JSON list of C-alpha atoms in Angstrom, two decimals:
[
{"chain": "A", "resi": 1, "resn": "MET", "atom": "CA", "xyz": [-1.40, 123.61, 57.14]},
{"chain": "A", "resi": 2, "resn": "LYS", "atom": "CA", "xyz": [3.07, 124.25, 57.55]},
{"chain": "A", "resi": 3, "resn": "PHE", "atom": "CA", "xyz": [4.77, 123.24, 54.40]},
{"chain": "A", "resi": 4, "resn": "VAL", "atom": "CA", "xyz": [8.44, 121.00, 55.08]},
{"chain": "A", "resi": 5, "resn": "ILE", "atom": "CA", "xyz": [10.33, 120.48, 53.03]},
{"chain": "A", "resi": 6, "resn": "GLU", "atom": "CA", "xyz": [13.11, 117.87, 54.01]},
{"chain": "A", "resi": 7, "resn": "HIS", "atom": "CA", "xyz": [16.47, 119.26, 51.79]},
{"chain": "A", "resi": 8, "resn": "LEU", "atom": "CA", "xyz": [17.79, 116.25, 49.91]},
{"chain": "A", "resi": 9, "resn": "GLU", "atom": "CA", "xyz": [20.55, 117.79, 48.49]},
{"chain": "A", "resi": 10, "resn": "LEU", "atom": "CA", "xyz": [24.40, 118.43, 48.57]},
{"chain": "A", "resi": 11, "resn": "LYS", "atom": "CA", "xyz": [24.26, 121.59, 48.36]},
{"chain": "A", "resi": 12, "resn": "VAL", "atom": "CA", "xyz": [21.77, 124.66, 48.45]},
{"chain": "A", "resi": 13, "resn": "SER", "atom": "CA", "xyz": [22.62, 125.44, 44.95]},
{"chain": "A", "resi": 14, "resn": "ALA", "atom": "CA", "xyz": [21.94, 128.71, 42.54]},
{"chain": "A", "resi": 15, "resn": "TRP", "atom": "CA", "xyz": [18.55, 126.49, 41.18]},
{"chain": "A", "resi": 16, "resn": "VAL", "atom": "CA", "xyz": [17.47, 125.60, 44.85]},
{"chain": "A", "resi": 17, "resn": "LYS", "atom": "CA", "xyz": [17.79, 128.65, 46.19]},
{"chain": "A", "resi": 18, "resn": "LEU", "atom": "CA", "xyz": [15.69, 129.66, 43.65]},
{"chain": "A", "resi": 19, "resn": "GLU", "atom": "CA", "xyz": [12.89, 127.57, 44.58]},
{"chain": "A", "resi": 20, "resn": "TYR", "atom": "CA", "xyz": [13.57, 127.79, 48.15]},
{"chain": "A", "resi": 21, "resn": "SER", "atom": "CA", "xyz": [13.12, 131.56, 46.87]},
{"chain": "A", "resi": 22, "resn": "GLU", "atom": "CA", "xyz": [10.16, 131.00, 45.85]},
{"chain": "A", "resi": 23, "resn": "ILE", "atom": "CA", "xyz": [8.25, 128.49, 47.59]},
{"chain": "A", "resi": 24, "resn": "SER", "atom": "CA", "xyz": [8.97, 131.10, 50.71]},
{"chain": "A", "resi": 25, "resn": "ARG", "atom": "CA", "xyz": [7.10, 133.94, 48.68]},
{"chain": "A", "resi": 26, "resn": "ILE", "atom": "CA", "xyz": [3.79, 130.84, 47.73]},
{"chain": "A", "resi": 27, "resn": "VAL", "atom": "CA", "xyz": [3.17, 130.06, 51.41]},
{"chain": "A", "resi": 28, "resn": "GLY", "atom": "CA", "xyz": [5.12, 132.97, 53.53]},
{"chain": "A", "resi": 29, "resn": "LYS", "atom": "CA", "xyz": [7.69, 132.70, 55.97]},
{"chain": "A", "resi": 30, "resn": "SER", "atom": "CA", "xyz": [5.72, 131.49, 58.91]},
{"chain": "A", "resi": 31, "resn": "ASN", "atom": "CA", "xyz": [3.88, 128.13, 57.44]},
{"chain": "A", "resi": 32, "resn": "LEU", "atom": "CA", "xyz": [7.82, 127.40, 55.60]},
{"chain": "A", "resi": 33, "resn": "ILE", "atom": "CA", "xyz": [10.27, 125.00, 57.83]},
{"chain": "A", "resi": 34, "resn": "PHE", "atom": "CA", "xyz": [13.35, 122.95, 56.17]},
{"chain": "A", "resi": 35, "resn": "THR", "atom": "CA", "xyz": [14.14, 120.29, 57.38]},
{"chain": "A", "resi": 36, "resn": "ASN", "atom": "CA", "xyz": [17.15, 117.97, 56.54]},
{"chain": "A", "resi": 37, "resn": "VAL", "atom": "CA", "xyz": [19.82, 120.39, 56.92]},
{"chain": "A", "resi": 38, "resn": "LYS", "atom": "CA", "xyz": [22.85, 119.74, 58.06]},
{"chain": "A", "resi": 39, "resn": "THR", "atom": "CA", "xyz": [25.16, 122.86, 58.86]},
{"chain": "A", "resi": 40, "resn": "LYS", "atom": "CA", "xyz": [23.73, 126.85, 59.16]},
{"chain": "A", "resi": 41, "resn": "ASN", "atom": "CA", "xyz": [22.34, 128.66, 56.48]},
{"chain": "A", "resi": 42, "resn": "LEU", "atom": "CA", "xyz": [21.84, 131.68, 56.93]},
{"chain": "A", "resi": 43, "resn": "PHE", "atom": "CA", "xyz": [19.85, 131.82, 53.84]},
{"chain": "A", "resi": 44, "resn": "LEU", "atom": "CA", "xyz": [17.29, 129.26, 54.74]},
{"chain": "A", "resi": 45, "resn": "GLU", "atom": "CA", "xyz": [16.54, 131.23, 57.79]},
{"chain": "A", "resi": 46, "resn": "GLY", "atom": "CA", "xyz": [15.21, 134.75, 55.80]},
{"chain": "A", "resi": 47, "resn": "LEU", "atom": "CA", "xyz": [13.64, 132.27, 54.41]},
{"chain": "A", "resi": 48, "resn": "GLY", "atom": "CA", "xyz": [11.66, 130.19, 56.62]},
{"chain": "A", "resi": 49, "resn": "ALA", "atom": "CA", "xyz": [12.09, 127.86, 60.03]},
{"chain": "A", "resi": 50, "resn": "VAL", "atom": "CA", "xyz": [15.14, 124.70, 59.60]},
{"chain": "A", "resi": 51, "resn": "ARG", "atom": "CA", "xyz": [15.91, 122.04, 60.75]},
{"chain": "A", "resi": 52, "resn": "LYS", "atom": "CA", "xyz": [19.18, 119.98, 60.99]},
{"chain": "A", "resi": 53, "resn": "GLU", "atom": "CA", "xyz": [17.11, 116.74, 61.92]},
{"chain": "A", "resi": 54, "resn": "SER", "atom": "CA", "xyz": [15.61, 114.78, 59.59]},
{"chain": "A", "resi": 55, "resn": "ILE", "atom": "CA", "xyz": [11.65, 114.52, 59.02]},
{"chain": "A", "resi": 56, "resn": "THR", "atom": "CA", "xyz": [12.42, 110.59, 59.68]},
{"chain": "A", "resi": 57, "resn": "SER", "atom": "CA", "xyz": [12.71, 111.23, 63.69]},
{"chain": "A", "resi": 58, "resn": "LEU", "atom": "CA", "xyz": [11.02, 114.71, 64.13]},
{"chain": "A", "resi": 59, "resn": "GLN", "atom": "CA", "xyz": [8.28, 113.16, 62.87]},
{"chain": "A", "resi": 60, "resn": "PHE", "atom": "CA", "xyz": [5.57, 115.70, 63.37]},
{"chain": "A", "resi": 61, "resn": "PRO", "atom": "CA", "xyz": [2.11, 115.16, 63.98]},
{"chain": "A", "resi": 62, "resn": "LYS", "atom": "CA", "xyz": [-0.65, 114.42, 61.35]},
{"chain": "A", "resi": 63, "resn": "MET", "atom": "CA", "xyz": [1.35, 115.23, 58.15]},
{"chain": "A", "resi": 64, "resn": "ILE", "atom": "CA", "xyz": [0.95, 113.70, 54.18]},
{"chain": "A", "resi": 65, "resn": "VAL", "atom": "CA", "xyz": [3.74, 113.45, 52.91]},
{"chain": "A", "resi": 66, "resn": "LEU", "atom": "CA", "xyz": [3.91, 114.45, 49.13]},
{"chain": "A", "resi": 67, "resn": "ASP", "atom": "CA", "xyz": [5.09, 111.62, 47.05]},
{"chain": "A", "resi": 68, "resn": "PRO", "atom": "CA", "xyz": [4.86, 110.62, 43.32]},
{"chain": "A", "resi": 69, "resn": "ALA", "atom": "CA", "xyz": [4.62, 107.05, 43.75]},
{"chain": "A", "resi": 70, "resn": "ALA", "atom": "CA", "xyz": [1.45, 107.55, 46.74]},
{"chain": "A", "resi": 71, "resn": "LYS", "atom": "CA", "xyz": [-1.41, 106.00, 45.71]},
{"chain": "A", "resi": 72, "resn": "GLN", "atom": "CA", "xyz": [-3.86, 108.88, 46.42]},
{"chain": "A", "resi": 73, "resn": "GLU", "atom": "CA", "xyz": [-3.68, 113.12, 45.28]},
{"chain": "A", "resi": 74, "resn": "LEU", "atom": "CA", "xyz": [-4.01, 115.29, 47.29]},
{"chain": "A", "resi": 75, "resn": "THR", "atom": "CA", "xyz": [-7.47, 117.48, 48.47]},
{"chain": "A", "resi": 76, "resn": "PRO", "atom": "CA", "xyz": [-8.87, 119.88, 49.54]},
{"chain": "A", "resi": 77, "resn": "ALA", "atom": "CA", "xyz": [-10.49, 118.20, 52.49]},
{"chain": "A", "resi": 78, "resn": "ASP", "atom": "CA", "xyz": [-6.89, 116.48, 53.02]},
{"chain": "A", "resi": 79, "resn": "CYS", "atom": "CA", "xyz": [-5.77, 119.54, 53.76]},
{"chain": "A", "resi": 80, "resn": "THR", "atom": "CA", "xyz": [-8.93, 119.72, 56.99]},
{"chain": "A", "resi": 81, "resn": "HIS", "atom": "CA", "xyz": [-7.95, 116.86, 58.33]},
{"chain": "A", "resi": 82, "resn": "TYR", "atom": "CA", "xyz": [-3.64, 117.11, 58.26]},
{"chain": "A", "resi": 83, "resn": "ASP", "atom": "CA", "xyz": [-1.41, 119.95, 59.89]},
{"chain": "A", "resi": 84, "resn": "TYR", "atom": "CA", "xyz": [1.79, 119.20, 57.56]},
{"chain": "A", "resi": 85, "resn": "LEU", "atom": "CA", "xyz": [2.28, 118.48, 53.62]},
{"chain": "A", "resi": 86, "resn": "VAL", "atom": "CA", "xyz": [5.93, 116.96, 53.37]},
{"chain": "A", "resi": 87, "resn": "PHE", "atom": "CA", "xyz": [7.43, 117.68, 50.21]},
{"chain": "A", "resi": 88, "resn": "GLY", "atom": "CA", "xyz": [10.79, 115.96, 49.19]},
{"chain": "A", "resi": 89, "resn": "GLY", "atom": "CA", "xyz": [13.76, 118.85, 47.86]},
{"chain": "A", "resi": 90, "resn": "ILE", "atom": "CA", "xyz": [15.34, 116.79, 46.34]},
{"chain": "A", "resi": 91, "resn": "LEU", "atom": "CA", "xyz": [15.68, 118.41, 41.67]},
{"chain": "A", "resi": 92, "resn": "GLY", "atom": "CA", "xyz": [14.37, 116.41, 39.70]},
{"chain": "A", "resi": 93, "resn": "ASP", "atom": "CA", "xyz": [15.91, 113.60, 37.21]},
{"chain": "A", "resi": 94, "resn": "TYR", "atom": "CA", "xyz": [14.63, 112.83, 33.70]},
{"chain": "A", "resi": 95, "resn": "PRO", "atom": "CA", "xyz": [13.49, 110.68, 33.77]},
{"chain": "A", "resi": 96, "resn": "PRO", "atom": "CA", "xyz": [12.15, 110.09, 37.41]},
{"chain": "A", "resi": 97, "resn": "ARG", "atom": "CA", "xyz": [14.42, 107.11, 39.59]},
{"chain": "A", "resi": 98, "resn": "ALA", "atom": "CA", "xyz": [11.37, 107.95, 42.23]},
{"chain": "A", "resi": 99, "resn": "ARG", "atom": "CA", "xyz": [13.79, 109.33, 44.47]},
{"chain": "A", "resi": 100, "resn": "THR", "atom": "CA", "xyz": [11.22, 110.87, 46.76]},
{"chain": "A", "resi": 101, "resn": "ARG", "atom": "CA", "xyz": [10.21, 106.77, 47.93]},
{"chain": "A", "resi": 102, "resn": "GLU", "atom": "CA", "xyz": [13.89, 105.85, 48.04]},
{"chain": "A", "resi": 103, "resn": "GLU", "atom": "CA", "xyz": [15.30, 108.66, 49.88]},
{"chain": "A", "resi": 104, "resn": "LEU", "atom": "CA", "xyz": [12.34, 109.40, 52.48]},
{"chain": "A", "resi": 105, "resn": "THR", "atom": "CA", "xyz": [9.31, 108.19, 52.47]},
{"chain": "A", "resi": 106, "resn": "SER", "atom": "CA", "xyz": [10.11, 104.07, 52.81]},
{"chain": "A", "resi": 107, "resn": "LYS", "atom": "CA", "xyz": [12.46, 105.93, 55.25]},
{"chain": "A", "resi": 108, "resn": "LEU", "atom": "CA", "xyz": [9.60, 106.56, 57.34]},
{"chain": "A", "resi": 109, "resn": "PRO", "atom": "CA", "xyz": [6.52, 104.67, 59.51]},
{"chain": "A", "resi": 110, "resn": "ALA", "atom": "CA", "xyz": [4.47, 102.28, 56.74]},
{"chain": "A", "resi": 111, "resn": "ASP", "atom": "CA", "xyz": [1.58, 104.07, 58.49]},
{"chain": "A", "resi": 112, "resn": "VAL", "atom": "CA", "xyz": [2.68, 107.25, 57.18]},
{"chain": "A", "resi": 113, "resn": "VAL", "atom": "CA", "xyz": [0.02, 109.30, 55.03]},
{"chain": "A", "resi": 114, "resn": "THR", "atom": "CA", "xyz": [0.96, 110.08, 51.22]},
{"chain": "A", "resi": 115, "resn": "ARG", "atom": "CA", "xyz": [-0.34, 111.47, 48.31]},
{"chain": "A", "resi": 116, "resn": "HIS", "atom": "CA", "xyz": [0.00, 112.17, 44.88]},
{"chain": "A", "resi": 117, "resn": "LEU", "atom": "CA", "xyz": [-0.11, 115.41, 42.83]},
{"chain": "A", "resi": 118, "resn": "GLY", "atom": "CA", "xyz": [-0.71, 113.71, 39.25]},
{"chain": "A", "resi": 119, "resn": "PRO", "atom": "CA", "xyz": [1.45, 111.58, 37.34]},
{"chain": "A", "resi": 120, "resn": "LEU", "atom": "CA", "xyz": [4.00, 114.21, 36.12]},
{"chain": "A", "resi": 121, "resn": "GLN", "atom": "CA", "xyz": [6.88, 114.93, 38.13]},
{"chain": "A", "resi": 122, "resn": "MET", "atom": "CA", "xyz": [7.42, 118.80, 39.19]},
{"chain": "A", "resi": 123, "resn": "SER", "atom": "CA", "xyz": [10.19, 121.32, 40.86]},
{"chain": "A", "resi": 124, "resn": "THR", "atom": "CA", "xyz": [9.67, 121.50, 43.97]},
{"chain": "A", "resi": 125, "resn": "ASP", "atom": "CA", "xyz": [8.21, 124.60, 44.30]},
{"chain": "A", "resi": 126, "resn": "THR", "atom": "CA", "xyz": [5.31, 123.78, 41.26]},
{"chain": "A", "resi": 127, "resn": "ALA", "atom": "CA", "xyz": [4.93, 121.30, 43.38]},
{"chain": "A", "resi": 128, "resn": "VAL", "atom": "CA", "xyz": [4.13, 123.31, 46.92]},
{"chain": "A", "resi": 129, "resn": "ARG", "atom": "CA", "xyz": [2.56, 125.77, 44.17]},
{"chain": "A", "resi": 130, "resn": "VAL", "atom": "CA", "xyz": [-0.64, 123.20, 43.81]},
{"chain": "A", "resi": 131, "resn": "ALA", "atom": "CA", "xyz": [-0.65, 121.63, 47.35]},
{"chain": "A", "resi": 132, "resn": "LYS", "atom": "CA", "xyz": [-1.48, 125.00, 48.80]},
{"chain": "A", "resi": 133, "resn": "MET", "atom": "CA", "xyz": [-3.26, 125.44, 45.55]},
{"chain": "A", "resi": 134, "resn": "ILE", "atom": "CA", "xyz": [-5.30, 122.83, 46.90]},
{"chain": "A", "resi": 135, "resn": "CYS", "atom": "CA", "xyz": [-5.19, 123.56, 50.89]},
{"chain": "A", "resi": 136, "resn": "ASP", "atom": "CA", "xyz": [-6.83, 127.08, 49.05]},
{"chain": "A", "resi": 137, "resn": "GLY", "atom": "CA", "xyz": [-10.04, 123.96, 47.62]},
{"chain": "A", "resi": 138, "resn": "LYS", "atom": "CA", "xyz": [-9.32, 123.64, 44.46]},
{"chain": "A", "resi": 139, "resn": "LYS", "atom": "CA", "xyz": [-8.77, 119.97, 43.15]},
{"chain": "A", "resi": 140, "resn": "LEU", "atom": "CA", "xyz": [-5.66, 118.68, 41.57]},
{"chain": "A", "resi": 141, "resn": "SER", "atom": "CA", "xyz": [-8.33, 118.01, 37.91]},
{"chain": "A", "resi": 142, "resn": "GLU", "atom": "CA", "xyz": [-9.20, 121.92, 38.15]},
{"chain": "A", "resi": 143, "resn": "ILE", "atom": "CA", "xyz": [-5.46, 123.78, 37.86]},
{"chain": "A", "resi": 144, "resn": "PRO", "atom": "CA", "xyz": [-4.46, 123.99, 34.30]},
{"chain": "A", "resi": 145, "resn": "PHE", "atom": "CA", "xyz": [-0.99, 122.93, 33.79]},
{"chain": "A", "resi": 146, "resn": "VAL", "atom": "CA", "xyz": [1.86, 123.80, 30.73]},
{"chain": "A", "resi": 147, "resn": "ASP", "atom": "CA", "xyz": [3.41, 120.37, 30.84]},
{"chain": "A", "resi": 148, "resn": "ASN", "atom": "CA", "xyz": [7.28, 119.41, 29.23]},
{"chain": "A", "resi": 149, "resn": "ILE", "atom": "CA", "xyz": [8.60, 123.48, 28.66]},
{"chain": "A", "resi": 150, "resn": "SER", "atom": "CA", "xyz": [11.52, 124.28, 26.18]},
{"chain": "A", "resi": 151, "resn": "ILE", "atom": "CA", "xyz": [13.24, 127.56, 26.94]},
{"chain": "A", "resi": 152, "resn": "GLU", "atom": "CA", "xyz": [15.09, 129.78, 24.29]},
{"chain": "A", "resi": 153, "resn": "LEU", "atom": "CA", "xyz": [18.69, 130.47, 25.49]},
{"chain": "A", "resi": 154, "resn": "GLY", "atom": "CA", "xyz": [19.65, 131.82, 22.78]},
{"chain": "A", "resi": 155, "resn": "GLU", "atom": "CA", "xyz": [19.68, 132.13, 18.87]},
{"chain": "A", "resi": 156, "resn": "TYR", "atom": "CA", "xyz": [19.94, 128.59, 18.18]},
{"chain": "A", "resi": 157, "resn": "GLU", "atom": "CA", "xyz": [19.45, 127.37, 21.80]},
{"chain": "A", "resi": 158, "resn": "CYS", "atom": "CA", "xyz": [17.16, 125.24, 24.08]},
{"chain": "A", "resi": 159, "resn": "VAL", "atom": "CA", "xyz": [16.82, 123.73, 27.38]},
{"chain": "A", "resi": 160, "resn": "GLY", "atom": "CA", "xyz": [14.16, 121.66, 28.03]},
{"chain": "A", "resi": 161, "resn": "LEU", "atom": "CA", "xyz": [12.26, 121.45, 31.14]},
{"chain": "A", "resi": 162, "resn": "PRO", "atom": "CA", "xyz": [11.07, 117.50, 31.37]},
{"chain": "A", "resi": 163, "resn": "TYR", "atom": "CA", "xyz": [8.56, 118.85, 34.36]},
{"chain": "A", "resi": 164, "resn": "ARG", "atom": "CA", "xyz": [4.85, 119.95, 34.89]},
{"chain": "A", "resi": 165, "resn": "TYR", "atom": "CA", "xyz": [4.16, 123.50, 35.80]},
{"chain": "A", "resi": 166, "resn": "VAL", "atom": "CA", "xyz": [1.18, 125.62, 37.38]},
{"chain": "A", "resi": 167, "resn": "ARG", "atom": "CA", "xyz": [-0.14, 127.64, 34.18]},
{"chain": "A", "resi": 168, "resn": "GLY", "atom": "CA", "xyz": [-0.77, 131.31, 34.60]},
{"chain": "A", "resi": 169, "resn": "SER", "atom": "CA", "xyz": [-3.28, 133.00, 33.77]},
{"chain": "A", "resi": 170, "resn": "ASP", "atom": "CA", "xyz": [-1.07, 134.22, 30.58]},
{"chain": "A", "resi": 171, "resn": "GLY", "atom": "CA", "xyz": [-1.09, 130.85, 30.34]},
{"chain": "A", "resi": 172, "resn": "GLU", "atom": "CA", "xyz": [2.93, 130.74, 30.73]},
{"chain": "A", "resi": 173, "resn": "PRO", "atom": "CA", "xyz": [4.35, 127.97, 33.39]},
{"chain": "A", "resi": 174, "resn": "VAL", "atom": "CA", "xyz": [4.42, 130.28, 36.58]},
{"chain": "A", "resi": 175, "resn": "PHE", "atom": "CA", "xyz": [8.07, 129.37, 37.19]},
{"chain": "A", "resi": 176, "resn": "ALA", "atom": "CA", "xyz": [10.76, 130.18, 40.33]},
{"chain": "A", "resi": 177, "resn": "LYS", "atom": "CA", "xyz": [11.84, 133.70, 40.28]},
{"chain": "A", "resi": 178, "resn": "GLY", "atom": "CA", "xyz": [15.04, 133.95, 38.39]},
{"chain": "A", "resi": 179, "resn": "LEU", "atom": "CA", "xyz": [14.83, 130.59, 37.42]},
{"chain": "A", "resi": 180, "resn": "VAL", "atom": "CA", "xyz": [15.03, 131.42, 33.15]},
{"chain": "A", "resi": 181, "resn": "GLN", "atom": "CA", "xyz": [17.85, 134.33, 33.81]},
{"chain": "A", "resi": 182, "resn": "HIS", "atom": "CA", "xyz": [20.10, 132.05, 35.43]},
{"chain": "A", "resi": 183, "resn": "LEU", "atom": "CA", "xyz": [19.12, 129.23, 33.12]},
{"chain": "A", "resi": 184, "resn": "LYS", "atom": "CA", "xyz": [20.37, 131.89, 29.94]},
{"chain": "A", "resi": 185, "resn": "LYS", "atom": "CA", "xyz": [22.74, 132.40, 32.24]},
{"chain": "A", "resi": 186, "resn": "LYS", "atom": "CA", "xyz": [24.40, 129.34, 33.14]},
{"chain": "A", "resi": 187, "resn": "ARG", "atom": "CA", "xyz": [23.37, 127.64, 29.41]},
{"chain": "A", "resi": 188, "resn": "THR", "atom": "CA", "xyz": [23.02, 124.74, 31.67]},
{"chain": "A", "resi": 189, "resn": "PHE", "atom": "CA", "xyz": [21.19, 123.05, 34.82]}
]
């Protein structure tokens, strides 16, 4: 399975770099393709293949677009019938604004196959982690999650992440490596 990230942010911010690095660790550089990257980006080239074209013009054969608005959830069986999973590389908004549908799915042919990963918004790296777990044979209902995380930044400060994360074996949410440190350092999104 190839994992395709359609880069939809204006730039590759520090937060985006953390998520994209985590995605490369999850699926491996040889299984990761970044599309819609308009300028040469050596950082991304170190994580996977990089294409300047959008997935809307590339349209890989046998692909599934992961869209929260899809009617069906991704299943292990889907992963045996398709070769590409496409994710919108979008930093989330709260409340969600259906940006995947607006900026990606609506620009593809009407018959494009879409699937969702449950009712709650996830970071891009979490969505890839969950999809990889499903492709490895787990059902979505078997994956433990933690929702609406609060991270302490200091003695009197915290930041809320109104998203869904995979619950690790230690019971804690699994974040992109370096994300918590980034939030504490920046004290902002």
